[in-house]
Amino acid sequence: MTNMTYREAVRLAMIEEMDRDQNVFIMGEDIGKYKGTFRVTDGLFERYCQEPRDWLVEPPHPEILDGVGRRVIDTPITEPGIVGMATGAAMTGLRPIVEMMTMSFSILALDQIINHAAKIHYMTGGQISVPLVIRGPGGAANQLSAQHSHSMEGWYAHVPGLKVVAPATPNCAKGMLKAAIRDDNPVIFTENPGLYSMKGDVSDNVDEIIPFGKARIAKEGKDISLIAYSRMVNVSLAAAELLAADGIDAEVVDVRSLLPLDTETIYNSVRKTHRAVVVYEDWKSGGFGAEIAARIAQDCFDDLDAPVGRVGGLNVPMPYARVLELQCIPNEQDVLAEVRKIG
Amino acid sequence: MTAKNGSATATRVKASDPTDQLPRDLLSREEYLELFRQLYLARYFDVRLIKEKKKGRLTGTLYSSHNQEAVLVGSLFGLRPNDWISPIHRDMPAFFMKDLRSGWDNPDRMGMSIEEVCAQVWCKVGSPGRARDNWSHIGKKDKHIIHSTSMLAGTIPVAAGVAYADKLDGGDTVVVTFNGEGSTAQGVFHEAINFAAVHKLAVVTIIENNQWAYGTPTHLGYPLEDYARRADGYGIPGFIADGQDVFDVYDKVMQAVAWGRSGKGPSIVECKTFRAYGHGDHDDDRAAKYRPQDEVEQGRSRDPIAIAKKVLLEKGYITESEATLYQAEGKSAGQTTDEDFPPEVVAYLKRGVDYALKSPAPAAEEGERWVFRV
């Protein structure tokens, strides 16, 4: 195990997979010499592209473009174009990783993602697969406001044909990104910007992947299940500590894979604790936590001693002023309040 | 491709015959001096905010328009009050410089007040956006200013829609959109201009070609040198202006505006300029590491204030001693002092900053307001 940040774990997964498979490449905006806006792709350009002889030679300059771009491709600002190009490349057998500068910008590419990447396999009767990974920061950072703070994972988890994961720890990030790159389906891999600098022990095994569809018990407990994914796992762990002071022993379930969803682990936890609160950063109304809550309510009805609680983001476009922004993002006090509310 | 090819595009539609009188020839000495003064105002806005942020009195990201002021000032100066504009993040001064000709302190002019813009920057309730979104994401319908957006080129279709609505109303207003050269790769850039060309809408698309789209140089964004040639695909005029020369920008934009106002349709004006510093102030210290230092130095060497000053001297509109009075040119924000700017410019900004600092922040509980019109 090596201690590293979430950002480094994401980068390491890409390096290991790009080393292992020549078909893997990455494309996105400002990911080359600029290293990505969140510095996730730091070092990839140098590792996989020959240093161009003169970066600013006047076009036409095919030899330079070849040096700049073969496996780490700086694209123009064109999210639908990037996803469209990556989808085509994936259809022919390459394994593109698309970095979205922020998942909020993937909204621009919804047509390409939903109407093309996600449906091609089905529409062609299984003839064509699209091994594509779309990854990038999703959720609120710090005062990036309405158009940079979207939590998109619930939207994508609605779409048949996509796989959607939202890991909470550096180790999960590495193992699940490797799984995503090796998967033959389009995968949405969302990285909460608040996690990038979080540190943790990460497996050194280059062959170890963390398969999708398997939730993780982040903390065992017996009195209530806090069910979360991505950064909200940390919030739930913090809430569990506060609850412990009140003598309540909370279990924290890290869902980490939304589609496919591991209901078994979730249900087993609820059957043990008889209480559940689902915690998610996305807008509370219609967010993916609502789906989890609905399934628990229906499938664990006889096991529940209280209605299923939900903690989600406030239903407003993310405001810019910090004081307003903080109102919108769930925190441990919100979890505590919901636990008390359901009784 | 050379600049000549792009200019030829414009010539072909008879929009810039060299024998014709240039728009600038109709300007008075006072108007030349006002254009010059506005360059200082745009520069000082940038300088002042950078200094406010360094002092820790300001949060958020500043997208500096340093070295690109001639594009803003030259484009806005000749517009009619009722014309619409759609600036982007690097065009912050445009919000209060629109219709500045009607009087800097005229409350009825068709531009935002300096107080409103500063309140927006400081995230206060007195801002047009009521602190709901960041610096440049403001619009003001009654002043005919379309909001800026994160999704670059995203407001060009909005602009085309505005122009379409105006045309249906029988109006003759022009909509001027500002964009970086990077934005031209977006699909909606094409979709919007194509629509405008089909419907002969008075949309002037200004391409501020500052050579860098965040961290990506132009040659990775477009295979030709002149972005104005994008106009060829729509059969519309594509003008090329020296973006460091406020009078050249004025000439080319006024020709484009006249073309649109006369019902002939949209056009593109590429203003060749250079982004002097990082993409945003968060990028400032790293700028040199992904940009060749000699390119950066060369790009900063043609300061629009110095170029305009030279023109005024040549025309005899200012004396040698007047030319040395204020010397902001060639200096970074940190190198300037208030003495490098005309006192009325400093006072104007001070008014805005003072207002913003005094204005209240929004109350925490009002976050859910204005999601819907009720």
Short mmCIF file of N, CA and C in Angstrom, two decimals, chain A residues 266-321:
data_model
loop_
_atom_site.label_atom_id
_atom_site.label_comp_id
_atom_site.label_asym_id
_atom_site.label_seq_id
_atom_site.Cartn_x
_atom_site.Cartn_y
_atom_site.Cartn_z
N ILE A 266 -26.66 -3.01 0.84
CA ILE A 266 -27.48 -1.96 1.46
C ILE A 266 -28.59 -2.60 2.31
N TYR A 267 -29.29 -3.57 1.71
CA TYR A 267 -30.41 -4.20 2.42
C TYR A 267 -29.93 -4.95 3.66
N ASN A 268 -28.78 -5.63 3.54
CA ASN A 268 -28.26 -6.36 4.70
C ASN A 268 -27.97 -5.41 5.86
N SER A 269 -27.47 -4.26 5.54
CA SER A 269 -27.18 -3.28 6.58
C SER A 269 -28.48 -2.81 7.24
N VAL A 270 -29.48 -2.52 6.40
CA VAL A 270 -30.76 -2.03 6.94
C VAL A 270 -31.45 -3.11 7.77
N ARG A 271 -31.33 -4.35 7.32
CA ARG A 271 -31.97 -5.45 8.08
C ARG A 271 -31.32 -5.62 9.45
N LYS A 272 -30.05 -5.17 9.55
CA LYS A 272 -29.34 -5.26 10.83
C LYS A 272 -29.71 -4.08 11.74
N THR A 273 -29.77 -2.87 11.15
CA THR A 273 -29.95 -1.67 11.98
C THR A 273 -31.40 -1.22 12.09
N HIS A 274 -32.24 -1.62 11.12
CA HIS A 274 -33.68 -1.28 11.09
C HIS A 274 -33.96 0.21 10.86
N ARG A 275 -32.93 0.99 10.57
CA ARG A 275 -33.14 2.41 10.28
C ARG A 275 -32.18 2.81 9.17
N ALA A 276 -32.62 3.74 8.31
CA ALA A 276 -31.73 4.16 7.21
C ALA A 276 -31.91 5.64 6.91
N VAL A 277 -30.77 6.30 6.70
CA VAL A 277 -30.78 7.67 6.16
C VAL A 277 -29.85 7.67 4.95
N VAL A 278 -30.36 8.14 3.81
CA VAL A 278 -29.57 8.19 2.58
C VAL A 278 -29.03 9.62 2.43
N VAL A 279 -27.73 9.73 2.18
CA VAL A 279 -27.07 11.05 2.11
C VAL A 279 -26.46 11.25 0.74
N TYR A 280 -26.85 12.33 0.04
CA TYR A 280 -26.30 12.59 -1.29
C TYR A 280 -26.25 14.09 -1.54
N GLU A 281 -25.23 14.50 -2.33
CA GLU A 281 -25.00 15.93 -2.55
C GLU A 281 -25.90 16.52 -3.63
N ASP A 282 -26.30 15.69 -4.56
CA ASP A 282 -27.16 16.12 -5.66
C ASP A 282 -28.44 16.78 -5.12
N TRP A 283 -29.12 17.55 -5.95
CA TRP A 283 -30.40 18.11 -5.55
C TRP A 283 -31.27 16.99 -4.95
N LYS A 284 -31.84 17.31 -3.80
CA LYS A 284 -32.56 16.28 -3.05
C LYS A 284 -33.71 15.70 -3.87
N SER A 285 -34.44 16.60 -4.53
CA SER A 285 -35.61 16.16 -5.27
C SER A 285 -35.20 15.41 -6.54
N GLY A 286 -35.53 14.13 -6.60
CA GLY A 286 -35.23 13.37 -7.80
C GLY A 286 -33.79 12.93 -7.93
N GLY A 287 -32.97 13.19 -6.93
CA GLY A 287 -31.59 12.74 -6.98
C GLY A 287 -31.49 11.23 -6.81
N PHE A 288 -30.29 10.68 -6.98
CA PHE A 288 -30.18 9.23 -6.94
C PHE A 288 -30.48 8.68 -5.55
N GLY A 289 -30.26 9.47 -4.51
CA GLY A 289 -30.59 9.03 -3.15
C GLY A 289 -32.07 8.71 -3.01
N ALA A 290 -32.90 9.39 -3.80
CA ALA A 290 -34.34 9.11 -3.76
C ALA A 290 -34.62 7.70 -4.27
N GLU A 291 -33.86 7.29 -5.26
CA GLU A 291 -34.01 5.93 -5.81
C GLU A 291 -33.61 4.89 -4.76
N ILE A 292 -32.48 5.16 -4.09
CA ILE A 292 -32.02 4.21 -3.05
C ILE A 292 -33.08 4.13 -1.93
N ALA A 293 -33.56 5.30 -1.51
CA ALA A 293 -34.55 5.34 -0.43
C ALA A 293 -35.82 4.59 -0.81
N ALA A 294 -36.25 4.78 -2.07
CA ALA A 294 -37.47 4.11 -2.53
C ALA A 294 -37.30 2.59 -2.51
N ARG A 295 -36.14 2.15 -2.93
CA ARG A 295 -35.91 0.69 -2.96
C ARG A 295 -35.89 0.13 -1.54
N ILE A 296 -35.23 0.83 -0.61
CA ILE A 296 -35.21 0.35 0.78
C ILE A 296 -36.64 0.31 1.33
N ALA A 297 -37.38 1.39 1.09
CA ALA A 297 -38.73 1.48 1.63
C ALA A 297 -39.59 0.33 1.12
N GLN A 298 -39.41 -0.02 -0.13
CA GLN A 298 -40.23 -1.09 -0.70
C GLN A 298 -39.74 -2.48 -0.31
N ASP A 299 -38.42 -2.68 -0.44
CA ASP A 299 -37.89 -4.04 -0.28
C ASP A 299 -37.56 -4.40 1.17
N CYS A 300 -37.39 -3.42 2.04
CA CYS A 300 -37.08 -3.71 3.46
C CYS A 300 -38.20 -3.24 4.37
N PHE A 301 -39.42 -3.17 3.83
CA PHE A 301 -40.53 -2.56 4.58
C PHE A 301 -40.71 -3.19 5.95
N ASP A 302 -40.65 -4.50 5.98
CA ASP A 302 -40.90 -5.20 7.25
C ASP A 302 -39.74 -5.10 8.23
N ASP A 303 -38.57 -4.70 7.72
CA ASP A 303 -37.39 -4.61 8.59
C ASP A 303 -37.24 -3.23 9.20
N LEU A 304 -37.98 -2.24 8.68
CA LEU A 304 -37.78 -0.86 9.10
C LEU A 304 -38.56 -0.52 10.37
N ASP A 305 -37.87 0.17 11.29
CA ASP A 305 -38.53 0.67 12.49
C ASP A 305 -38.89 2.14 12.36
N ALA A 306 -38.52 2.74 11.24
CA ALA A 306 -38.78 4.18 11.03
C ALA A 306 -38.80 4.43 9.53
N PRO A 307 -39.44 5.51 9.09
CA PRO A 307 -39.39 5.83 7.67
C PRO A 307 -37.93 6.08 7.23
N VAL A 308 -37.67 5.82 5.96
CA VAL A 308 -36.31 6.06 5.44
C VAL A 308 -36.08 7.57 5.35
N GLY A 309 -34.97 8.01 5.92
CA GLY A 309 -34.65 9.44 5.86
C GLY A 309 -33.80 9.77 4.64
N ARG A 310 -33.84 11.03 4.24
CA ARG A 310 -33.03 11.49 3.10
C ARG A 310 -32.41 12.83 3.42
N VAL A 311 -31.10 12.95 3.17
CA VAL A 311 -30.42 14.23 3.25
C VAL A 311 -29.85 14.51 1.87
N GLY A 312 -30.24 15.63 1.26
CA GLY A 312 -29.75 15.95 -0.08
C GLY A 312 -29.48 17.43 -0.21
N GLY A 313 -28.94 17.81 -1.34
CA GLY A 313 -28.64 19.22 -1.59
C GLY A 313 -29.92 20.02 -1.73
N LEU A 314 -29.84 21.30 -1.38
CA LEU A 314 -30.99 22.20 -1.52
C LEU A 314 -31.35 22.33 -3.01
N ASN A 315 -32.63 22.40 -3.31
CA ASN A 315 -33.06 22.44 -4.71
C ASN A 315 -32.96 23.84 -5.31
N VAL A 316 -31.73 24.33 -5.41
CA VAL A 316 -31.51 25.63 -6.06
C VAL A 316 -30.24 25.52 -6.90
N PRO A 317 -30.15 26.32 -7.95
CA PRO A 317 -28.85 26.39 -8.65
C PRO A 317 -27.79 26.81 -7.63
N MET A 318 -26.64 26.18 -7.65
CA MET A 318 -25.65 26.45 -6.60
C MET A 318 -25.29 27.94 -6.58
N PRO A 319 -25.54 28.61 -5.44
CA PRO A 319 -25.23 30.04 -5.39
C PRO A 319 -23.72 30.27 -5.23
N TYR A 320 -23.32 31.47 -5.56
CA TYR A 320 -21.89 31.80 -5.54
C TYR A 320 -21.43 32.19 -4.14
N ALA A 321 -22.15 33.06 -3.47
CA ALA A 321 -21.74 33.53 -2.15
C ALA A 321 -21.55 32.33 -1.21
#
